[in-house]
Short mmCIF file of C-alpha atoms and ligand atoms in Angstrom, two decimals:
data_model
loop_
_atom_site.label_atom_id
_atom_site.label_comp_id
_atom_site.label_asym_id
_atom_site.label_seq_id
_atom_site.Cartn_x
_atom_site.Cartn_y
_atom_site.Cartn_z
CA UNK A 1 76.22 48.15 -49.29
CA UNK A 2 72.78 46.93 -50.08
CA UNK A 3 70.45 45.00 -47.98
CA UNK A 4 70.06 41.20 -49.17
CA UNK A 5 67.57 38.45 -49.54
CA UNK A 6 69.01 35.37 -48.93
CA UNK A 7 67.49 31.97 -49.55
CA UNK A 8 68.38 28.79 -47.59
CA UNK A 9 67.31 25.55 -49.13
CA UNK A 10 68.77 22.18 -48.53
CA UNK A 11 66.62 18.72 -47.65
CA UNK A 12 65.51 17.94 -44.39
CA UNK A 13 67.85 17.12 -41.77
CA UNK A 14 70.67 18.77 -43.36
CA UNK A 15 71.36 21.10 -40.96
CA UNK A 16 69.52 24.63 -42.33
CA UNK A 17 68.06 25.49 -39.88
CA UNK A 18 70.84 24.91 -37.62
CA UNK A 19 72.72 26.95 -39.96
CA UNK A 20 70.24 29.42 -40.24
CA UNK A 21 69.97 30.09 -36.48
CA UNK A 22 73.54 30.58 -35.87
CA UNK A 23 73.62 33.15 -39.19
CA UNK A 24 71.40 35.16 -37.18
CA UNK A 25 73.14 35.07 -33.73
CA UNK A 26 76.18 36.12 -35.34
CA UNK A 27 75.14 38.40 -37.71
CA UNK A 28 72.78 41.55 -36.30
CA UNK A 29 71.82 42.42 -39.61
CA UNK A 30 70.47 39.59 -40.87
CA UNK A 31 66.60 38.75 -39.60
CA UNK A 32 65.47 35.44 -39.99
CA UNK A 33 62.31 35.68 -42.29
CA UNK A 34 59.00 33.99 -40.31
CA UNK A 35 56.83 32.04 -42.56
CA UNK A 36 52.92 30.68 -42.75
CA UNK A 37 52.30 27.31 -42.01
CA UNK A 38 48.71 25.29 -41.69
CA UNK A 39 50.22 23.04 -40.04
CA UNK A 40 50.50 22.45 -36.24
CA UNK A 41 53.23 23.50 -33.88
CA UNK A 42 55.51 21.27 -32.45
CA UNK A 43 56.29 21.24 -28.61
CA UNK A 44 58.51 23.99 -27.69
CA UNK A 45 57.30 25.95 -30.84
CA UNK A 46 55.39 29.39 -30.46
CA UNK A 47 53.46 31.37 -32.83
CA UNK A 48 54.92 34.34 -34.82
CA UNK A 49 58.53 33.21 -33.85
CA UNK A 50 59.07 29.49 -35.84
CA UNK A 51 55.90 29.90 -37.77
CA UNK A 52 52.30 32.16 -37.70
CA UNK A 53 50.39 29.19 -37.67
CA UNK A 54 47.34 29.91 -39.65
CA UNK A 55 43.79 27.93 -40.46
CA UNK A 56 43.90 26.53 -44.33
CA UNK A 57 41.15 29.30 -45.06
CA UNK A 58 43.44 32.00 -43.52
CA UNK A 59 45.56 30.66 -46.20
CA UNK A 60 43.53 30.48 -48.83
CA UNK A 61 42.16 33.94 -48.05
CA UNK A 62 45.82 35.40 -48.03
CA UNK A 63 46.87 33.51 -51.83
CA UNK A 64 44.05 35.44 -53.04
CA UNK A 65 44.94 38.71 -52.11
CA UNK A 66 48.62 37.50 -53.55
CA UNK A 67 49.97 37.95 -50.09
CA UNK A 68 52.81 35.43 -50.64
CA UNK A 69 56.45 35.76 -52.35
CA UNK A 70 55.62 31.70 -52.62
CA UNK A 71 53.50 29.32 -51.09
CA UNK A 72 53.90 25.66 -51.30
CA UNK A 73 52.03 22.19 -50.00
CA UNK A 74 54.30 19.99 -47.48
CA UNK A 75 52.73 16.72 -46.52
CA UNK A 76 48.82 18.30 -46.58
CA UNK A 77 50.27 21.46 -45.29
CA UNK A 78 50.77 24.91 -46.63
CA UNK A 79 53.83 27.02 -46.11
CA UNK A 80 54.07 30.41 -47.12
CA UNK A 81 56.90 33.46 -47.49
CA UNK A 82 54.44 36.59 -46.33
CA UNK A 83 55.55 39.25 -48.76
CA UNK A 84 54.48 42.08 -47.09
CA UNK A 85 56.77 40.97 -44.25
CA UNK A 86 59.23 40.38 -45.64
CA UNK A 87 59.66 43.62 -47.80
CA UNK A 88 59.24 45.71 -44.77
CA UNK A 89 61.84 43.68 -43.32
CA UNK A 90 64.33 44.19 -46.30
CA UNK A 91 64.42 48.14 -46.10
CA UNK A 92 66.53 47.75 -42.87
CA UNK A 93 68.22 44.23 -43.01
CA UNK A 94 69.55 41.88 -44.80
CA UNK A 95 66.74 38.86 -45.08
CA UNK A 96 67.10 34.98 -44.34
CA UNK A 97 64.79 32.93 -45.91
CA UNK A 98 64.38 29.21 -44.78
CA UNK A 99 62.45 27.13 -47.17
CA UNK A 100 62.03 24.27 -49.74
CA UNK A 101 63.86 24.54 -53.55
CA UNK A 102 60.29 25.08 -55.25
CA UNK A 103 59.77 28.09 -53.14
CA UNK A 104 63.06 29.46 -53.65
CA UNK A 105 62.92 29.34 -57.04
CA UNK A 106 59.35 31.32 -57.30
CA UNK A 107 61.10 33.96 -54.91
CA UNK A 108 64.02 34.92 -57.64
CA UNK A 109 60.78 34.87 -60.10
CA UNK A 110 59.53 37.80 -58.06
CA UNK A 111 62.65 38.94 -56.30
CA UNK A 112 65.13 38.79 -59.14
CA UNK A 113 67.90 40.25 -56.16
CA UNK A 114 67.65 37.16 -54.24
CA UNK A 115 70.54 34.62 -53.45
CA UNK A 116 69.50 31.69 -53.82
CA UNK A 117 71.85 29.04 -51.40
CA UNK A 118 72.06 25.22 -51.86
CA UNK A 119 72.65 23.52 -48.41
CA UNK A 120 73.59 19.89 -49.30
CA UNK A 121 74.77 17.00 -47.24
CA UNK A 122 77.86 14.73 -46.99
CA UNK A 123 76.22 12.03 -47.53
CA UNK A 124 72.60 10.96 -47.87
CA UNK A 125 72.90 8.63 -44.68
CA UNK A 126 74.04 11.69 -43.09
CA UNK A 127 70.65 13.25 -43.27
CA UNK A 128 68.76 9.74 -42.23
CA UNK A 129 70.91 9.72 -39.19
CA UNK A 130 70.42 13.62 -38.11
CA UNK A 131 66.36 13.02 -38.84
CA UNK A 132 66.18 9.99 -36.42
CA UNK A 133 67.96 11.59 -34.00
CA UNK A 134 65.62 14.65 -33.99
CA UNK A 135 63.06 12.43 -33.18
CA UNK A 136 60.14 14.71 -34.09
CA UNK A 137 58.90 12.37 -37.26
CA UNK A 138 57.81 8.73 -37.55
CA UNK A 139 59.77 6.56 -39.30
CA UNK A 140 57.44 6.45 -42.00
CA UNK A 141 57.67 10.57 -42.57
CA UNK A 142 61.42 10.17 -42.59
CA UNK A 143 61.30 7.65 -45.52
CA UNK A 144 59.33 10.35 -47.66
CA UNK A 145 61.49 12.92 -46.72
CA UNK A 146 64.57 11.11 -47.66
CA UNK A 147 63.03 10.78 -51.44
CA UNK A 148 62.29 14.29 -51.84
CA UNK A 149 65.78 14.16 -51.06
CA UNK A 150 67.00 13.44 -54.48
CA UNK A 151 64.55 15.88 -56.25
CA UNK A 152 65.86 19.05 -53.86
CA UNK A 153 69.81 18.27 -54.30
CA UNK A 154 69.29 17.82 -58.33
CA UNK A 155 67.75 21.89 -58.43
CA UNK A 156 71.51 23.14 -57.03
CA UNK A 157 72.58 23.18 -60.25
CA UNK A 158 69.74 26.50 -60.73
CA UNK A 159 71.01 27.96 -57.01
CA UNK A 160 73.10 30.54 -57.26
CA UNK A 161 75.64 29.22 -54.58
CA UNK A 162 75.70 25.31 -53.09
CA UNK A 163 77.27 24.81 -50.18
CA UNK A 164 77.89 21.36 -48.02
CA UNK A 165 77.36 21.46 -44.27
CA UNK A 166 79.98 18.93 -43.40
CA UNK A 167 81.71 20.93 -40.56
CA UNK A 168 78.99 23.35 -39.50
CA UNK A 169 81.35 26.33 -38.34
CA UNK A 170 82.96 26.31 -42.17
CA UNK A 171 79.59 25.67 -43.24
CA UNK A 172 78.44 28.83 -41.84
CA UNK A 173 81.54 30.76 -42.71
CA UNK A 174 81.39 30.23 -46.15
CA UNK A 175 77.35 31.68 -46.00
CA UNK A 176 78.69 34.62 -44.28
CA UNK A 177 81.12 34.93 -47.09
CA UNK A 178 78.97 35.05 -49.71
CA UNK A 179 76.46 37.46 -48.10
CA UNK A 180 79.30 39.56 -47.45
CA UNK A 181 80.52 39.61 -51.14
CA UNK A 182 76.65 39.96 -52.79
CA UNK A 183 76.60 43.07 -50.41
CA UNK A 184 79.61 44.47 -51.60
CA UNK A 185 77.70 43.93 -55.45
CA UNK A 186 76.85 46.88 -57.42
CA UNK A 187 73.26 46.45 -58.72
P1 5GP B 1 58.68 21.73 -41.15
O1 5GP B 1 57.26 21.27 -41.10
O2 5GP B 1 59.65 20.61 -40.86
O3 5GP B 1 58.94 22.95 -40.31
O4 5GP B 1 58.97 22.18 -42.65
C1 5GP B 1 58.66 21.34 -43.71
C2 5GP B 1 59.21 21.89 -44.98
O5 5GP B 1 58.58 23.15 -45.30
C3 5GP B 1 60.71 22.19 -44.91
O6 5GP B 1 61.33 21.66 -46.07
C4 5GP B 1 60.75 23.69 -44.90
O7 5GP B 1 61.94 24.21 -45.44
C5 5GP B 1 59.55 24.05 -45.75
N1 5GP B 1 59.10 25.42 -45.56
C6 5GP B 1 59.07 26.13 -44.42
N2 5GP B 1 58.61 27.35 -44.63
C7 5GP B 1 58.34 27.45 -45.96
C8 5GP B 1 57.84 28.50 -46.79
O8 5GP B 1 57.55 29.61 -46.38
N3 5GP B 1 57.68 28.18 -48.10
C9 5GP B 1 57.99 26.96 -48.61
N4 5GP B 1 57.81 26.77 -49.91
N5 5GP B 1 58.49 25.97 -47.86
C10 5GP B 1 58.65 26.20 -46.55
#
């Protein structure tokens, strides 16, 4: 069995990350990938476990010496997949990457190995509802991420795998599923 990179993508508020978490729990091979972000932590989040949290010019510094799989700007931020880490990562585990559509879609550019998985939603009111009741966004961020919405749930058609988190334990099953069957793929 080979070790796999897997890609999560799916709008905001659809559950991912959720998804993601409980992926891990269950699953001791598969590490959850830790990305770069310029932008600040949230209460309750700590550095090197949700995010490194990095300056923009740490940034900057690290796209020049092409230290990302992909990097991509979020609402003035950068995010970034650290390469390096994640590589080292993939010689003893499976990988779980957690990020946007653009970004998955540069990673099978580099990575042609990668899985790429849609998370999509219900229904779009579904997502609205699970982002106000996060309550870590104002209103106003919520309205631009539901119209990204759109744009990221039009790019399943170039995933490799959609899946819709309507009942999160099938949800999660069915991810386990197809890690379990690109594992078992000769390549
Ligand atoms: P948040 O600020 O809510 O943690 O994340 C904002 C957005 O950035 C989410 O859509 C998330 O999936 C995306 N994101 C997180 N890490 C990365 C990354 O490494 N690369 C890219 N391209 N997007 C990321």
């Amino acid at each position: 069995m080979r070790n796999v990179l897997i890609v999560l993508s799916g709008p905001s508020g659809v559950g991912k990350g959720t998804i993601a978490k409980l992926l891990v729990e269950r699953n001791k091979n598969l590490s959850l990938s830790i990305s770069c972000t310029t932008r600040n932590p949230r209460d309750g989040e700590v550095d090197g476990r949700e995010y490194f949290f990095i300056t923009k010019d740490e940034f900057r510094k690290k796209i020049e010496n092409d230290g990302f799989l992909e990097y991509s700007d979020h609402f003035e931020n950068f995010y970034g997949t650290p390469k390096d880490f994640v590589l080292a990562k993939l010689k003893n585990n499976d990988v779980l990457l957690e990020i946007d559509v653009n970004g998955g879609l540069e990673v099978k550019k580099s990575y042609k190995d990668a899985v790429l998985i849609m998370v999509a939603p219900p229904s779009i009111e579904e997502v609205r509802n699970r982002l106000i009741k996060r309550n870590t966004e104002t209103l106003e961020k919520i309205n631009l991420r539901m119209e990204r919405i759109g744009y990221e749930l039009e790019k399943s058609d170039l995933y490799d795998y959609t899946v819709v988190n309507d009942k999160l334990d099938e949800a999660v099953e069915n991810i386990e599923k197809i890690i379990n069957q690109e594992k078992n793929k000769c390549k």
